[in-house]
Coordinates of C-alpha atoms in Angstrom, one line a residue:
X1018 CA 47.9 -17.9 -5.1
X1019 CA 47.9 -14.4 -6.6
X1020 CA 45.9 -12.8 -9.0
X1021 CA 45.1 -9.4 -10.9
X1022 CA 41.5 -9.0 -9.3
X1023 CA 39.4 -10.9 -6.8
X1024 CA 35.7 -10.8 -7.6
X1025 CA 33.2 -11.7 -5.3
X1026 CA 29.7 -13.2 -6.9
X1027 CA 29.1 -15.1 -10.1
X1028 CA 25.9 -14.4 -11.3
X1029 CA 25.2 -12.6 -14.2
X1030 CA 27.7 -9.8 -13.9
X1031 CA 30.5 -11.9 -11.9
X1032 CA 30.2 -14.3 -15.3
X1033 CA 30.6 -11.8 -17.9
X1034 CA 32.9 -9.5 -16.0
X1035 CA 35.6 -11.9 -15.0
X1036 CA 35.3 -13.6 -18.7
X1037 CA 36.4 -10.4 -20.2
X1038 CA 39.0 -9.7 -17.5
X1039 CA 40.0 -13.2 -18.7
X1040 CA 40.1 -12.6 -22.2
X1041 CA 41.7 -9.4 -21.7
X1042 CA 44.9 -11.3 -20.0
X1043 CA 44.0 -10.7 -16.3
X1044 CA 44.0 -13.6 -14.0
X1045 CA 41.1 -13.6 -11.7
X1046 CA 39.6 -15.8 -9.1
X1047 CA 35.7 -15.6 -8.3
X1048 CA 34.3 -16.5 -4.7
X1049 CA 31.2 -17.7 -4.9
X1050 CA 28.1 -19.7 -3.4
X1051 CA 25.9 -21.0 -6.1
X1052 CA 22.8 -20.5 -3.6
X1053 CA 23.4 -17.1 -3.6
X1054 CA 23.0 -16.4 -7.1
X1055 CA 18.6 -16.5 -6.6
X1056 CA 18.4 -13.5 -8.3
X1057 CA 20.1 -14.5 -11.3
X1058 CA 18.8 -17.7 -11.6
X1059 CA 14.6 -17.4 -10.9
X1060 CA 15.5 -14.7 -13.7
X1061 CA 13.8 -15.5 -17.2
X1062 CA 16.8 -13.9 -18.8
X1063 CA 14.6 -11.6 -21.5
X1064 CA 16.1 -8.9 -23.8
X1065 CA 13.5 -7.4 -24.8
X1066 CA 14.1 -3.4 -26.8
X1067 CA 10.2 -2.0 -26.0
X1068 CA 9.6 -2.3 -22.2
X1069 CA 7.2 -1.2 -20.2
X1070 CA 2.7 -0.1 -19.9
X1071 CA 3.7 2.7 -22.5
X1072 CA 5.8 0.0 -24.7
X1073 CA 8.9 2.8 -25.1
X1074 CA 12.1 1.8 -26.0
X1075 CA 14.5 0.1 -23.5
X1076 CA 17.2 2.8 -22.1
X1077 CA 20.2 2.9 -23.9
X1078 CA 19.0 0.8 -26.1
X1079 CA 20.9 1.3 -29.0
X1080 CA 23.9 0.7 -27.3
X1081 CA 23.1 -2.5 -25.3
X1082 CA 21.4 -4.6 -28.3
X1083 CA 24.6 -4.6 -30.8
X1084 CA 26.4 -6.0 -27.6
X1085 CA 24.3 -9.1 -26.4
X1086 CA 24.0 -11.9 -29.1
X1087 CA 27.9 -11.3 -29.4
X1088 CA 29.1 -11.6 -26.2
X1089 CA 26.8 -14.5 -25.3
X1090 CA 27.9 -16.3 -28.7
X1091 CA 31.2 -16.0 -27.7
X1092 CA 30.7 -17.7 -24.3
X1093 CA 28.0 -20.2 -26.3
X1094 CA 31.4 -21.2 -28.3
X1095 CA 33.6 -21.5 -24.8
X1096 CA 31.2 -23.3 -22.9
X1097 CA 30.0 -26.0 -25.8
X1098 CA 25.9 -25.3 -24.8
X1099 CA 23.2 -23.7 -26.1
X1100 CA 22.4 -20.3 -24.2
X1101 CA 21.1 -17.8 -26.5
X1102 CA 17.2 -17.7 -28.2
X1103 CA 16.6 -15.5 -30.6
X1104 CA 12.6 -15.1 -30.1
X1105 CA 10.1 -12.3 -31.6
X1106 CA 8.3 -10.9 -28.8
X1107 CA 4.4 -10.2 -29.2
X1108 CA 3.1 -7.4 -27.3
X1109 CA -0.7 -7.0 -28.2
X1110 CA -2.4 -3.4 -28.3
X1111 CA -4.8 -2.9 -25.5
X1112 CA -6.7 -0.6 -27.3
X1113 CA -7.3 1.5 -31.2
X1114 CA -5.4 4.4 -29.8
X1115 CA -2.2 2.4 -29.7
X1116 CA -2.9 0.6 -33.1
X1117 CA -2.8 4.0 -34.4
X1118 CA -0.2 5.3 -32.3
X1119 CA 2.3 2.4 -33.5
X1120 CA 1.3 2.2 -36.9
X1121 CA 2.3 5.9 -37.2
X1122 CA 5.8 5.2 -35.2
X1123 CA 6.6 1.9 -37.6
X1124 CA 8.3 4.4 -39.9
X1125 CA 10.3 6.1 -37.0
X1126 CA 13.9 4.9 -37.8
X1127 CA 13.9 5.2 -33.6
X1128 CA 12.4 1.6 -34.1
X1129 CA 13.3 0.4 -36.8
X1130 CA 16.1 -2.3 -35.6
X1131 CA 13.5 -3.5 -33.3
X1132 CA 10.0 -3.6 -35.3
X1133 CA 9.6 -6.6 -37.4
X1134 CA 5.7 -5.9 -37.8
X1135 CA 3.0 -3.8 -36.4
X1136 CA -0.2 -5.9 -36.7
X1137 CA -4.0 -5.4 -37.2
X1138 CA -5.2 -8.1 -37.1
X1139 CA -4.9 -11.3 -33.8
X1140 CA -2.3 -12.9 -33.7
X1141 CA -3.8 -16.2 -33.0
X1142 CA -7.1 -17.4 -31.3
X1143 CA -5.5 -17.7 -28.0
X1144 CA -4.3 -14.7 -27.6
X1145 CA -7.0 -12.0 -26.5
X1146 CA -5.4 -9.3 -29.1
X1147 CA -8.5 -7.6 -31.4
X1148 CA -6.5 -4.7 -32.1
X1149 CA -3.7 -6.6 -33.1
X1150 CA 0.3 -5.6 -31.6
X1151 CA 4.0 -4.9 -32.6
X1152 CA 6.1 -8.3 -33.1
X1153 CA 9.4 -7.0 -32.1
X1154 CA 13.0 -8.3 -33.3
X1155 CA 16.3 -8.5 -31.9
X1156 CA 15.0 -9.7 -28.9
X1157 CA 14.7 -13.4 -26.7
X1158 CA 15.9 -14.9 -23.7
X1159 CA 19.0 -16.3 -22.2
X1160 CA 19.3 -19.7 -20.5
X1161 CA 21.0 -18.2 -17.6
X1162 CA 21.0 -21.2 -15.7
X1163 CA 22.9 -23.3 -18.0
X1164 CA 25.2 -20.4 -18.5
X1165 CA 25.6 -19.6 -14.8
X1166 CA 26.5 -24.0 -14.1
X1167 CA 28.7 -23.8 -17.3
X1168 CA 31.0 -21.3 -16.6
X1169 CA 31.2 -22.3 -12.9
X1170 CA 32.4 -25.8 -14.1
X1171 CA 34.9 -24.4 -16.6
X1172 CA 36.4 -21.6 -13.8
X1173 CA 36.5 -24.7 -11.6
X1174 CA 38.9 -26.8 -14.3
X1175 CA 40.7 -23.9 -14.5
X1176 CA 41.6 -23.1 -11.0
X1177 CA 39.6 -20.3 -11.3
X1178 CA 36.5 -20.4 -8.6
X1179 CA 36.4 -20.8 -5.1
X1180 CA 33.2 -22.1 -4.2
X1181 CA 32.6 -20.2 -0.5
X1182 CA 30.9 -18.2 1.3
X1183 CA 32.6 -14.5 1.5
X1184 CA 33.5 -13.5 4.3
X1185 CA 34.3 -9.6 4.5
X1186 CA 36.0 -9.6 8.1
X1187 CA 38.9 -12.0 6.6
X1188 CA 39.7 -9.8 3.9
X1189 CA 43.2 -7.5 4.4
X1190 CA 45.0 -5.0 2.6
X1191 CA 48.7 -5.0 3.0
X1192 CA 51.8 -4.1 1.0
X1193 CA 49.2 -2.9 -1.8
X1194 CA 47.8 -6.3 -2.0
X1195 CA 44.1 -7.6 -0.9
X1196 CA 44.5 -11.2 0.8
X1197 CA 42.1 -13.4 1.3
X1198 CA 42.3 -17.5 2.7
X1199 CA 45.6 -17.0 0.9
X1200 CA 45.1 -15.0 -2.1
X1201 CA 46.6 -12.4 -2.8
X1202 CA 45.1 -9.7 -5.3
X1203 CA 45.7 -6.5 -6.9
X1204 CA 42.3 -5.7 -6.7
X1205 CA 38.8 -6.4 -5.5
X1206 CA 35.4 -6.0 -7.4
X1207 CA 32.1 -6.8 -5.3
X1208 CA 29.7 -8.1 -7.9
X1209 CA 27.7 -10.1 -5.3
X1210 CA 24.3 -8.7 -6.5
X1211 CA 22.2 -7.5 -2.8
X1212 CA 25.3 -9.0 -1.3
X1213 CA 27.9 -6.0 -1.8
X1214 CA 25.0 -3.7 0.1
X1215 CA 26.2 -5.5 3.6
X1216 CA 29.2 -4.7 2.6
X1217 CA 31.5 -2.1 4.5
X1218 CA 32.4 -0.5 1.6
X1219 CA 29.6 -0.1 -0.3
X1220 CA 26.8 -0.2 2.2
X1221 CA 26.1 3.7 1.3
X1222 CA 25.2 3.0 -2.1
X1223 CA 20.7 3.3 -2.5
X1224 CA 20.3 -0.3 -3.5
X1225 CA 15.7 -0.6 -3.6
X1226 CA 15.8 -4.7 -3.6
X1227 CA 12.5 -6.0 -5.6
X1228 CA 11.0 -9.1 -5.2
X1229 CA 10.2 -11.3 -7.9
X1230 CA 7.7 -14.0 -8.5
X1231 CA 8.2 -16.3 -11.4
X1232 CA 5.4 -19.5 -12.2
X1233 CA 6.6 -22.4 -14.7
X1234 CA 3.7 -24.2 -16.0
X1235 CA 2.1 -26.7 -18.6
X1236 CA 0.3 -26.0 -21.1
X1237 CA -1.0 -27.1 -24.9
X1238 CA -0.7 -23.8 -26.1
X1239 CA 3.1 -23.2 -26.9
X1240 CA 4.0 -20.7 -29.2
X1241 CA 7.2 -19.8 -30.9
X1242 CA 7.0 -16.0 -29.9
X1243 CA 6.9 -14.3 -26.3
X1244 CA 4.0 -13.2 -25.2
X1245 CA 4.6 -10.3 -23.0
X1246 CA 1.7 -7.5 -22.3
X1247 CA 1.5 -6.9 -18.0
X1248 CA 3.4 -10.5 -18.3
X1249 CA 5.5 -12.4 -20.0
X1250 CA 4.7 -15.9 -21.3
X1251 CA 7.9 -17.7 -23.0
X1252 CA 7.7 -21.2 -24.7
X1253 CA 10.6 -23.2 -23.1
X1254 CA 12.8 -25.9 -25.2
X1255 CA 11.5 -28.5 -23.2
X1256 CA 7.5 -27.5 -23.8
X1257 CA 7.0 -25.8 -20.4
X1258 CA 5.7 -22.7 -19.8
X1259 CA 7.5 -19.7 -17.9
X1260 CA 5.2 -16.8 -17.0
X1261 CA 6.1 -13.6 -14.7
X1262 CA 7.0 -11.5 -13.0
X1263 CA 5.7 -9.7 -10.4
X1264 CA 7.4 -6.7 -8.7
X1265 CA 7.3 -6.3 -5.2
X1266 CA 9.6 -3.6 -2.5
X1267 CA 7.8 -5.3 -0.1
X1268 CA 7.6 -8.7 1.2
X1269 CA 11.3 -9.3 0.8
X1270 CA 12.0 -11.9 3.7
X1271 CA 8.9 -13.7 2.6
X1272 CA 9.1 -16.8 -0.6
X1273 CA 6.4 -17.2 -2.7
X1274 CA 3.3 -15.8 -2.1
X1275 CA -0.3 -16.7 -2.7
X1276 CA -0.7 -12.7 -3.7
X1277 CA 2.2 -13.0 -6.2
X1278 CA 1.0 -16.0 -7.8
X1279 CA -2.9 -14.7 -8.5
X1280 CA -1.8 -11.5 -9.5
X1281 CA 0.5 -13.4 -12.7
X1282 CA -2.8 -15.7 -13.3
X1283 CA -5.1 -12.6 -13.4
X1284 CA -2.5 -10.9 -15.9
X1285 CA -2.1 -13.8 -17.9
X1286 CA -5.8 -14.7 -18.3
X1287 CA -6.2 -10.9 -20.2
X1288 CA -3.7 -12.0 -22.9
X1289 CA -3.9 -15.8 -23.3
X1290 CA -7.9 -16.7 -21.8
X1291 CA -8.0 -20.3 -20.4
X1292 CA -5.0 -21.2 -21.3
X1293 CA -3.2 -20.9 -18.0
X1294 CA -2.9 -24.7 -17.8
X1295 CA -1.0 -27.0 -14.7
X1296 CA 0.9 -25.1 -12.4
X1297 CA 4.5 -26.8 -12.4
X1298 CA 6.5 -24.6 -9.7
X1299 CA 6.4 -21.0 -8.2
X1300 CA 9.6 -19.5 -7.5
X1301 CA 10.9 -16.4 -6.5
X1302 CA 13.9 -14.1 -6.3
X1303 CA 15.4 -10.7 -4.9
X1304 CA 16.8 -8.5 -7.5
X1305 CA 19.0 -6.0 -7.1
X1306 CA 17.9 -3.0 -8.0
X1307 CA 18.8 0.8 -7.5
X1308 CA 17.0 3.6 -6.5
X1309 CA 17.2 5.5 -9.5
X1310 CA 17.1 2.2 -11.6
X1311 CA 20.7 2.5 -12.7
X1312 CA 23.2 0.0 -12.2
X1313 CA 26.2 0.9 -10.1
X1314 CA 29.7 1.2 -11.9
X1315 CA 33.0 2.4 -10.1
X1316 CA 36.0 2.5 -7.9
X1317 CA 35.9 3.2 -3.8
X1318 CA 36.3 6.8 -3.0
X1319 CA 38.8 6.0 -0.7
X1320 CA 40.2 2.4 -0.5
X1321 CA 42.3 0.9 -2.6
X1322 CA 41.8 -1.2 -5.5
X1323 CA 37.7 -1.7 -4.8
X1324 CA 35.0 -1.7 -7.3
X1325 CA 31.8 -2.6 -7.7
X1326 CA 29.9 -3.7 -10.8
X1327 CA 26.1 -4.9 -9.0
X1328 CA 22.8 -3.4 -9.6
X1329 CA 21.3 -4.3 -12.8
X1330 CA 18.2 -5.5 -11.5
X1331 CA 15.7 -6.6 -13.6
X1332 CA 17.6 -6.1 -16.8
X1333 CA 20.9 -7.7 -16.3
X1334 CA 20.9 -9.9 -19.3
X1335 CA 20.8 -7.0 -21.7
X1336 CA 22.9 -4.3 -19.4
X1337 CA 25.9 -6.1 -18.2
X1338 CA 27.2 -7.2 -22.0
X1339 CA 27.8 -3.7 -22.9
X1340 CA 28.3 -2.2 -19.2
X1341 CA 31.1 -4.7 -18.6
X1342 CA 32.9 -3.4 -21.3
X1343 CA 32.7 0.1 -19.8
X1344 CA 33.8 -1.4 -16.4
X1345 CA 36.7 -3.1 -18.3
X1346 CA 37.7 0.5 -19.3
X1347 CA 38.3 1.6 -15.7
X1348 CA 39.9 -1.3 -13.9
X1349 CA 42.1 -1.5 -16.9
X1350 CA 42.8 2.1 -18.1
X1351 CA 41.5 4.4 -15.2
X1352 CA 38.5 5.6 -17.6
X1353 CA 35.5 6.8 -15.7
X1354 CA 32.2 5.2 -16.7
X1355 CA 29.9 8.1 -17.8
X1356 CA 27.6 9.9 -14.6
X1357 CA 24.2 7.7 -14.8
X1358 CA 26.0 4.6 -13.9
X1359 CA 29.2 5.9 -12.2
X1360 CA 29.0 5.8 -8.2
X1361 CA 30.4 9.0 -8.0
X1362 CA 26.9 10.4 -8.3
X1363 CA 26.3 8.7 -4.9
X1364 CA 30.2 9.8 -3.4
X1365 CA 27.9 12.7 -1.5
X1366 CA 26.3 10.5 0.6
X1367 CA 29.3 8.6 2.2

């Protein structure tokens, strides 16, 4: 078998960069073990534009947002399911200071695309809001596990997936090919999440792995909007409840943890009192973060035909839409993705 690029993992980034390779008219195959996707799949797969204790807008914002409910519509369309939710997301005030703060900024065309409503006044009487919050737009979730098992299944029919473990030491570049268990490609591109940081060629890039802890749970209380102040709280189709996350650099080799799962409780119970409800499962997963929280775009230094496309993190649903179109632009046309995300800014370290 031969192909135009060889791309190892098919989580979040594997998935959308090999579709576009795809639609772009590049064969591909994608090796890949399900069980390694954790990261991808304990993920609750938010987009969400104002992130974070201050509540500022999500980096790059303005050019990830136009790019998400496109991309994932198209591959809603290929795949026949239901992957995309277009959800408000509540985030109460904590205090008068950021009433007044955000009803001063709800004119600030900064916001705009994103600010459906700054509010005075609680939300509801579950919610432990007095000053009231910002309902935010343009925002939701993504099933990413019924996108991930999707497009597995159509690769699959399409010859397209090898369902293996990677294994680097059988990997050979000869007569300007990369051959593998016999394929042959013109390229390689690790996007194998913590996976590409074993990796010989990319072991010198900063990855700073975080643990996340992720509770699903039952409850009466099941709003249509995402709660999300110091946690997020989203209403699943099928009633549940998913609540998280925490963020850990520590702990990695260890699963769930008792810590983990009282420090969501003790977050929730300030936004939603007693409604925690019946603990349904406890998960967790490493993500693949970066040092300087910037995913890593780019072509080996030195050996031929390697990329990498990995380290999204916790904000892979929103980031890899519109990155994958700027890694598109170098595998296919030699254009450089711009310094934050480019590797090169690393090349010093080799």
């Amino acid at each position: 078998m031969e192909v135009d690029f060889l791309l190892i993992g098919q989580g979040i980034a594997g998935t959308v960069l090999s579709y576009r390779l795809i639609k772009s008219g590049k064969s591909v195959l994608v090796i890949d073990q399900a069980a390694a996707n954790n990261s991808s799949r304990v993920a609750a797969g938010l987009f969400n534009p104002i992130t974070g204790r201050k509540m500022v807008k999500t980096w790059q914002a303005d050019r990830l947002f136009p790019v998400i409910k496109p991309l994932y519509g198209e591959l809603e369309r290929l795949l026949e399911k239901k992957l995309i939710y277009d959800k408000n997301i509540y985030r109460p005030f904590f205090s008068i200071e950021e009433q007044n703060e955000w009803m001063g900024k709800s004119c600030d065309a900064e916001v705009q695309d994103y600010l459906e409503a700054v509010r005075t006044q609680p939300l509801c009487e579950e919610v432990a809001d007095p000053y009231g919050g910002i309902m935010l737009k343009n925002s939701g979730y993504l099933d990413i596990n019924t996108l991930l098992d999707g497009y597995s299944s159509w690769l699959a029919d399409n010859g397209q997936l090898k369902r293996d473990h990677f294994d680097e030491g059988m990997l050979e570049h000869r007569e300007g090919k990369w051959h593998y268990q016999g394929t042959k490609a013109s390229a390689i591109v690790f996007c194998s999440g913590l996976g590409a940081a074993k990796s010989s060629y990319f072991d010198w890039l900063p990855f700073a792995p975080v643990k996340g802890e992720i509770l699903e749970m039952e409850s009466d209380f099941t709003p249509a909007e995402i709660i999300n102040r110091g946690v997020f709280r989203i209403t699943m189709p099928d009633g549940r409840i998913r609540v998280g996350s925490t963020y850990s650099w520590h702990d990695l080799d260890q699963g769930p943890t008792e810590r983990g799962k009282e420090e969501i409780l003790e977050r929730l119970e300030k936004i939603v009192p007693g409604q925690a409800g019946k603990l349904l499962s406890h998960r967790v997963g490493i993500r693949p973060a970066t040092k300087d929280r910037k995913p890593f775009l780019g072509k080996h230094p030195a050996a031929e035909s390697v990329y990498i496309f990995n380290g999204f993190g916790a904000k892979g649903v929103s980031l890899v839409p519109y990155y994958s179109k700027i890694m598109l632009g170098l595998m296919l046309e030699g254009s450089e993705p711009e310094k934050d995300v480019n590797i090169s800014r690393f090349f010093k370290y080799i």
